[in-house]
Coordinates of C-alpha atoms in Angstrom, one line a residue:
M1 CA 60.0 87.8 70.7
S2 CA 60.2 91.4 69.6
F3 CA 61.7 94.1 71.7
S4 CA 58.2 95.7 72.1
L5 CA 56.9 92.5 73.7
F6 CA 59.9 92.3 76.0
F7 CA 59.1 95.7 77.4
K8 CA 55.4 95.0 77.5
N9 CA 56.0 92.0 79.7
Q10 CA 57.9 94.1 82.3
P11 CA 56.3 95.2 85.6
T12 CA 54.4 98.5 85.5
P13 CA 56.3 101.7 86.3
E14 CA 54.4 101.8 89.6
E15 CA 55.4 98.3 90.5
I16 CA 59.0 99.0 89.6
T17 CA 59.0 102.1 91.8
R18 CA 57.4 100.2 94.6
R19 CA 60.1 97.4 94.5
T20 CA 62.9 100.0 94.3
Q21 CA 61.8 101.4 97.6
G22 CA 63.1 98.2 99.3
Y23 CA 66.6 98.2 97.9
S24 CA 69.7 99.1 99.9
S25 CA 71.6 99.6 96.6
W26 CA 70.6 99.5 92.9
I27 CA 71.8 100.5 89.5
E28 CA 69.7 102.8 87.2
V29 CA 70.3 102.7 83.5
N30 CA 69.1 105.6 81.2
L31 CA 68.3 103.8 78.0
D32 CA 67.8 107.1 76.1
N33 CA 71.4 108.0 76.8
I34 CA 72.5 104.7 75.2
G35 CA 70.4 105.7 72.2
K36 CA 72.2 109.1 72.0
N37 CA 75.6 107.3 72.1
L38 CA 74.5 104.9 69.4
E39 CA 73.7 107.8 67.1
Q40 CA 77.2 109.2 67.7
A41 CA 78.7 105.8 66.7
R42 CA 76.6 105.8 63.5
R43 CA 77.5 109.3 62.7
L44 CA 81.3 108.7 63.2
S45 CA 81.5 105.4 61.4
G46 CA 78.8 105.4 58.7
A47 CA 78.8 101.6 59.0
E48 CA 76.5 99.0 60.5
I49 CA 76.7 99.0 64.3
I50 CA 77.1 95.6 65.9
P51 CA 77.3 96.5 69.6
C52 CA 79.8 94.4 71.5
L53 CA 78.0 93.7 74.8
K54 CA 80.7 91.9 76.8
K55 CA 80.5 91.7 80.6
N56 CA 76.8 91.8 80.7
A57 CA 76.6 94.8 78.4
Y58 CA 79.4 96.5 80.4
A59 CA 77.4 95.9 83.6
H60 CA 74.3 97.6 82.2
G61 CA 72.4 94.3 81.8
I62 CA 72.4 92.2 78.6
A63 CA 68.7 91.5 78.0
P64 CA 67.1 95.0 78.5
V65 CA 70.0 96.7 76.7
T66 CA 69.7 94.3 73.8
A67 CA 65.9 94.9 73.6
Y68 CA 66.4 98.6 73.6
L69 CA 69.1 98.5 70.9
M70 CA 66.7 96.5 68.8
S71 CA 64.1 99.2 69.2
Q72 CA 66.8 101.6 67.8
G73 CA 67.3 99.6 64.6
V74 CA 70.2 97.4 65.7
E75 CA 69.9 94.0 64.1
R76 CA 73.0 92.1 65.5
V77 CA 74.9 92.2 68.7
M78 CA 78.2 90.5 69.7
V79 CA 78.7 88.8 73.1
A80 CA 81.9 87.5 74.8
K81 CA 80.3 84.6 76.8
L82 CA 77.9 81.9 75.9
W83 CA 75.7 82.7 78.9
E84 CA 75.2 86.2 77.5
A85 CA 73.8 84.7 74.3
K86 CA 71.6 82.4 76.4
A87 CA 70.3 85.4 78.4
I88 CA 69.3 87.1 75.2
R89 CA 67.5 84.1 73.9
R90 CA 66.0 83.3 77.3
A91 CA 64.5 86.8 77.2
G92 CA 62.8 85.9 73.9
L93 CA 64.8 88.4 71.8
D94 CA 65.3 87.3 68.2
C95 CA 68.0 89.6 67.0
G96 CA 71.2 88.3 65.5
V97 CA 73.8 87.2 68.1
I98 CA 77.5 86.6 67.4
N99 CA 79.2 84.5 70.1
L100 CA 82.9 85.1 70.7
D101 CA 83.1 82.5 73.5
P102 CA 84.8 79.2 72.5
I103 CA 82.5 76.2 72.9
Y104 CA 83.6 72.6 73.6
T105 CA 80.7 70.2 74.0
D106 CA 78.2 68.7 71.6
E107 CA 75.4 70.2 73.6
Q108 CA 76.8 73.7 73.1
Y109 CA 77.2 73.2 69.4
T110 CA 73.7 72.0 69.1
W111 CA 72.4 74.9 71.2
V112 CA 74.0 77.7 69.2
V113 CA 72.8 76.1 65.9
E114 CA 69.2 75.6 67.3
R115 CA 69.0 79.1 68.6
G116 CA 70.3 80.8 65.5
V117 CA 73.5 82.1 67.2
S118 CA 76.4 82.9 64.9
Q119 CA 79.4 81.1 66.3
V120 CA 82.9 82.5 66.0
T121 CA 85.5 79.9 64.8
Y122 CA 89.0 79.9 63.4
H123 CA 89.7 76.1 63.6
R124 CA 88.8 73.3 61.2
E125 CA 87.8 71.1 64.1
S126 CA 85.2 73.5 65.5
A127 CA 83.9 74.3 62.1
E128 CA 83.4 70.6 61.4
K129 CA 81.5 70.2 64.7
L130 CA 79.3 73.1 63.8
S131 CA 78.7 71.5 60.4
K132 CA 77.8 68.2 62.0
A133 CA 75.3 69.9 64.4
A134 CA 73.7 71.9 61.5
S135 CA 73.5 68.9 59.3
G136 CA 71.9 66.9 62.1
L137 CA 69.2 69.5 62.6
G138 CA 68.7 70.1 58.8
V139 CA 69.5 73.8 59.0
T140 CA 72.2 76.3 57.9
A141 CA 74.3 77.7 60.7
S142 CA 75.9 81.1 60.6
V143 CA 79.7 81.4 61.2
W144 CA 82.0 84.3 61.8
V145 CA 85.7 83.7 61.3
K146 CA 88.3 85.5 63.5
I147 CA 91.5 86.6 61.8
D148 CA 94.7 87.4 63.6
T149 CA 96.1 90.4 61.7
G150 CA 98.7 91.1 64.3
L151 CA 97.3 91.3 67.8
G152 CA 98.4 87.7 68.5
R153 CA 95.7 86.5 70.8
V154 CA 93.4 84.3 68.8
G155 CA 92.4 83.8 65.2
V156 CA 93.7 82.2 62.1
N157 CA 96.8 84.0 60.8
W158 CA 95.8 86.4 57.9
R159 CA 98.2 84.6 55.6
E160 CA 96.3 81.3 56.1
A161 CA 92.8 82.8 56.4
G162 CA 91.8 82.3 52.7
E163 CA 92.5 78.6 52.8
L164 CA 90.6 78.1 56.1
I165 CA 87.6 80.1 55.1
E166 CA 87.3 78.3 51.8
F167 CA 87.3 75.0 53.8
I168 CA 84.7 76.3 56.2
A169 CA 82.5 77.7 53.4
G170 CA 82.6 74.3 51.7
L171 CA 81.3 72.4 54.7
P172 CA 77.6 71.3 54.6
G173 CA 75.2 73.4 56.6
L174 CA 77.5 76.3 57.2
R175 CA 77.4 79.9 55.9
V176 CA 80.2 82.4 56.5
D177 CA 78.5 85.7 57.4
G178 CA 81.4 87.6 58.7
V179 CA 85.2 87.9 58.8
F180 CA 86.7 90.1 61.6
S181 CA 89.8 91.1 63.4
T182 CA 90.9 93.3 66.4
L183 CA 93.2 96.3 66.3
L184 CA 96.4 96.6 68.4
E185 CA 95.3 100.3 68.9
D186 CA 98.7 101.7 67.9
D187 CA 100.5 102.6 64.7
M188 CA 100.2 99.0 63.5
D189 CA 96.4 99.5 63.0
F190 CA 96.9 100.7 59.4
E191 CA 98.8 97.6 58.5
Q192 CA 96.2 95.4 60.1
I193 CA 93.4 97.1 58.1
K194 CA 95.4 96.4 55.0
R195 CA 95.9 92.7 55.9
L196 CA 92.2 92.2 56.5
K197 CA 91.3 93.8 53.2
E198 CA 93.8 91.4 51.6
V199 CA 92.0 88.5 53.1
K200 CA 88.7 89.8 51.5
E201 CA 90.4 90.0 48.2
S202 CA 91.9 86.5 48.5
L203 CA 88.4 85.2 49.2
K204 CA 87.0 87.0 46.2
N205 CA 89.6 85.3 44.0
R206 CA 88.4 82.0 45.4
G207 CA 84.8 82.9 44.5
I208 CA 83.8 83.4 48.1
I209 CA 81.9 86.6 49.0
V210 CA 81.6 87.3 52.8
P211 CA 79.0 90.0 53.4
T212 CA 80.6 91.6 56.5
L213 CA 84.2 92.7 57.1
S214 CA 84.9 94.3 60.5
I215 CA 87.9 95.4 62.6
A216 CA 86.9 98.5 64.6
S217 CA 85.8 98.7 68.2
S218 CA 85.1 102.0 70.1
H219 CA 88.8 102.9 69.6
G220 CA 88.5 102.5 65.9
V221 CA 85.3 104.5 65.7
F222 CA 87.0 107.4 67.4
L223 CA 90.5 107.4 66.1
R224 CA 90.6 105.2 62.9
P225 CA 88.0 106.2 60.4
E226 CA 89.7 103.9 57.9
S227 CA 88.7 101.0 60.0
S228 CA 84.9 101.3 59.7
L229 CA 84.6 98.9 56.7
D230 CA 81.2 97.1 56.6
A231 CA 80.5 97.1 60.4
V232 CA 82.0 98.4 63.6
R233 CA 81.7 96.8 67.1
P234 CA 81.6 99.6 69.7
G235 CA 81.2 98.6 73.3
V236 CA 82.1 101.0 76.1
M237 CA 81.3 104.1 74.1
L238 CA 77.7 103.1 73.8
F239 CA 77.4 103.5 77.5
G240 CA 78.9 107.0 77.7
W241 CA 82.5 106.1 78.6
Y242 CA 85.4 107.2 76.4
P243 CA 87.7 104.3 75.5
M244 CA 90.8 106.3 76.0
P245 CA 91.8 109.9 77.0
E246 CA 92.4 110.9 73.4
A247 CA 88.8 110.1 72.5
R248 CA 87.6 112.8 74.9
E249 CA 89.5 115.3 72.9
K250 CA 87.5 114.6 69.7
G251 CA 84.6 116.7 70.8
V252 CA 82.1 113.9 70.5
P253 CA 79.5 114.3 73.2
L254 CA 78.8 110.9 74.9
V255 CA 76.4 110.7 77.8
Q256 CA 76.8 108.3 80.7
A257 CA 74.0 105.7 81.1
L258 CA 74.6 104.1 84.5
C259 CA 74.0 105.5 87.9
L260 CA 74.7 103.6 91.2
K261 CA 72.4 104.5 94.1
G262 CA 71.8 103.3 97.6
R263 CA 70.1 104.3 100.9
L264 CA 71.8 105.3 104.1
E265 CA 71.7 102.4 106.5
H266 CA 72.7 104.4 109.6
V267 CA 73.2 108.0 110.5
K268 CA 74.8 109.2 113.7
W269 CA 76.9 111.9 115.4
V270 CA 80.5 111.1 116.6
D271 CA 82.7 112.9 119.0
P272 CA 86.3 114.2 118.3
G273 CA 88.8 111.4 118.5
T274 CA 86.3 108.6 117.6
P275 CA 87.9 105.9 115.4
L276 CA 85.9 104.7 112.4
T277 CA 86.2 101.7 110.0
Y278 CA 88.7 98.8 110.1
G279 CA 91.9 99.6 112.1
G280 CA 90.5 103.0 113.0
A281 CA 91.5 104.2 109.5
F282 CA 89.7 107.4 110.1
V283 CA 89.6 109.4 113.4
A284 CA 87.0 112.1 113.7
P285 CA 88.8 115.5 114.0
R286 CA 85.7 117.1 115.4
R287 CA 82.2 116.4 116.4
M288 CA 80.7 115.3 113.1
K289 CA 77.7 113.7 111.4
V290 CA 78.5 110.5 109.6
G291 CA 76.4 108.0 107.6
T292 CA 77.0 104.3 106.8
M293 CA 76.1 102.9 103.4
H294 CA 75.2 99.2 103.0
M295 CA 77.2 99.2 99.7
G296 CA 80.8 98.4 98.9
Y297 CA 83.1 96.9 96.3
S298 CA 80.8 93.8 96.1
D299 CA 78.3 96.2 94.5
G300 CA 80.9 97.7 92.2
Y301 CA 81.9 100.8 94.2
L302 CA 85.7 100.8 93.7
R303 CA 87.8 99.7 96.6
Q304 CA 90.4 102.1 95.2
L305 CA 88.1 105.0 96.3
S306 CA 88.9 104.3 99.9
K307 CA 89.6 107.6 101.7
K308 CA 89.2 109.6 98.5
G309 CA 85.8 108.7 97.0
I310 CA 82.9 111.2 96.8
V311 CA 79.2 110.7 96.7
S312 CA 76.2 113.0 96.1
V313 CA 73.7 113.4 99.0
G314 CA 70.7 115.6 98.3
G315 CA 72.8 117.3 95.6
K316 CA 75.7 117.9 97.9
I317 CA 79.1 116.3 97.3
C318 CA 80.3 114.5 100.4
P319 CA 83.6 112.6 101.0
I320 CA 84.0 109.0 101.9
I321 CA 86.0 108.6 105.2
G322 CA 88.0 105.4 105.8
G323 CA 88.0 102.4 103.5
V324 CA 85.5 100.9 101.1
S325 CA 84.8 97.3 102.3
I326 CA 82.8 94.5 100.8
N327 CA 79.5 95.8 101.9
H328 CA 80.0 99.2 103.6
F329 CA 81.6 102.6 103.5
I330 CA 81.1 105.7 105.7
I331 CA 80.3 109.2 104.5
D332 CA 81.0 112.6 106.1
L333 CA 77.5 114.1 106.2
S334 CA 78.5 117.4 107.6
G335 CA 76.3 120.2 106.4
T336 CA 73.5 117.9 105.3
D337 CA 70.0 117.1 106.6
A338 CA 70.4 113.5 105.6
E339 CA 68.7 110.8 107.6
T340 CA 68.6 107.0 107.6
G341 CA 66.9 105.7 104.5
D342 CA 67.7 108.8 102.3
I343 CA 69.1 108.1 98.8
V344 CA 72.8 108.6 98.0
E345 CA 74.2 108.7 94.5
A346 CA 77.4 106.8 94.7
I347 CA 78.0 107.1 90.9
S348 CA 76.0 109.9 89.4
L349 CA 75.2 110.4 85.7
T350 CA 76.9 113.8 85.7
G351 CA 79.0 115.9 88.0
A352 CA 82.0 115.5 90.2
N353 CA 81.2 111.9 91.1
D354 CA 80.3 110.6 87.6
A355 CA 82.0 107.5 86.3
H356 CA 84.9 109.2 84.5
N357 CA 85.8 111.4 87.5
L358 CA 85.6 108.6 89.9
C359 CA 87.8 106.4 87.7
E360 CA 90.3 109.2 87.6
L361 CA 90.3 109.4 91.4
A362 CA 90.7 105.7 91.6
G363 CA 93.4 105.5 88.9
V364 CA 91.4 102.9 86.8
E365 CA 89.8 102.8 83.4
P366 CA 86.0 102.8 82.9
Y367 CA 86.4 99.3 81.6
Q368 CA 87.4 98.2 85.1
L369 CA 84.5 99.9 86.7
A370 CA 82.2 97.9 84.4
V371 CA 84.0 94.6 85.2
W372 CA 83.6 95.1 88.9
M373 CA 79.9 96.0 88.9
S374 CA 78.0 93.1 90.5
P375 CA 75.4 91.3 88.4
L376 CA 73.5 90.7 91.6
T377 CA 72.7 94.4 92.2
P378 CA 69.1 95.1 91.0
R379 CA 68.9 97.2 87.8
V380 CA 66.1 99.7 87.0
Y381 CA 65.8 100.9 83.4
Y382 CA 64.4 104.3 82.4
S383 CA 63.2 105.7 79.1
G384 CA 61.5 109.1 78.8
G385 CA 62.0 109.5 82.5
V386 CA 59.8 106.5 83.3
P387 CA 60.9 103.1 84.6
V388 CA 60.3 100.6 81.8
A389 CA 62.2 97.5 82.9
L390 CA 63.6 95.8 86.0
V391 CA 66.2 93.1 86.6
E392 CA 66.4 91.5 90.0
P393 CA 68.8 88.7 91.1
E394 CA 66.9 85.4 90.9
L395 CA 67.9 84.2 94.3
D396 CA 64.6 83.9 96.1

């Protein structure tokens, strides 16, 4: 299925808006902002962009994000888990998919080959299983080989890579489409780039031409222009989050794509001395107006923001009082006209409570915010200011 058909099959904007009115919490994703960040990655790297969409596209939702990226000329994406590859194919999207997740069963090998998913390997045994699956189906399967140039996690050692890749390339039914590595993100990066290029030269001497050589993630795109090579694999930067503090100093304007919203479950006035939340963690110092959100760290609002988080209510920044629990937190609504059912922006696209500022308050990286976002929170996708897609948890 093409990306245009994916969006055509979505509910109408009116239907999406109607459903959203019943949510106590939801995530909104501005697809146009992802497009702006994609253009920055292209401008900085000058290489093919293969978005790395780990953790459900950094909590933004794997299928709609992939469909949108396809509409912007992206031909291949990389995923960290096999279920993410399955979600892309289940959505009918026919772009290239490179799967980082190790696979173990015959059924998994057959599935990736049947669905045209490029499987990452760096073992003879897994390559042989891919070859067997491809030969059994009478097709040629795409393979990417991971090289360990110094990070030390996974991959074939760069000194042994030429021999292994020659072996894989000689197996029936396999085609090596990419060779890649991962930077340490320190001064060792330059040596790693050199080592990966040496692997390419070794392959050339063996008569093997691999079309794609890649080592850069978002870090490399910002700080290591030498690492662009044939393709780069940005992840977090595509969603408007800088991969490290130094990247913010480069003057590259990224725009956040994710906004977490909810509705006030309960609004009331409390008298001075009234204890609120577990253990009476907050005691009202005066008569005050407070509101309870049916939202908590199960939705992705960081527990580390207990007693110091801030939200936007009708454009006014209001503090969180007490702790953030699984499903609730309480807001000081002093000076607002807020009522039960009104919308609260827990994480805004811009302003004092945007993702970067909240992460600084919580003492965590944007990566962690993405990891803790719940996949069960409904997601609404906007383009041109109009809702164009909806993902709801399939629990009914």
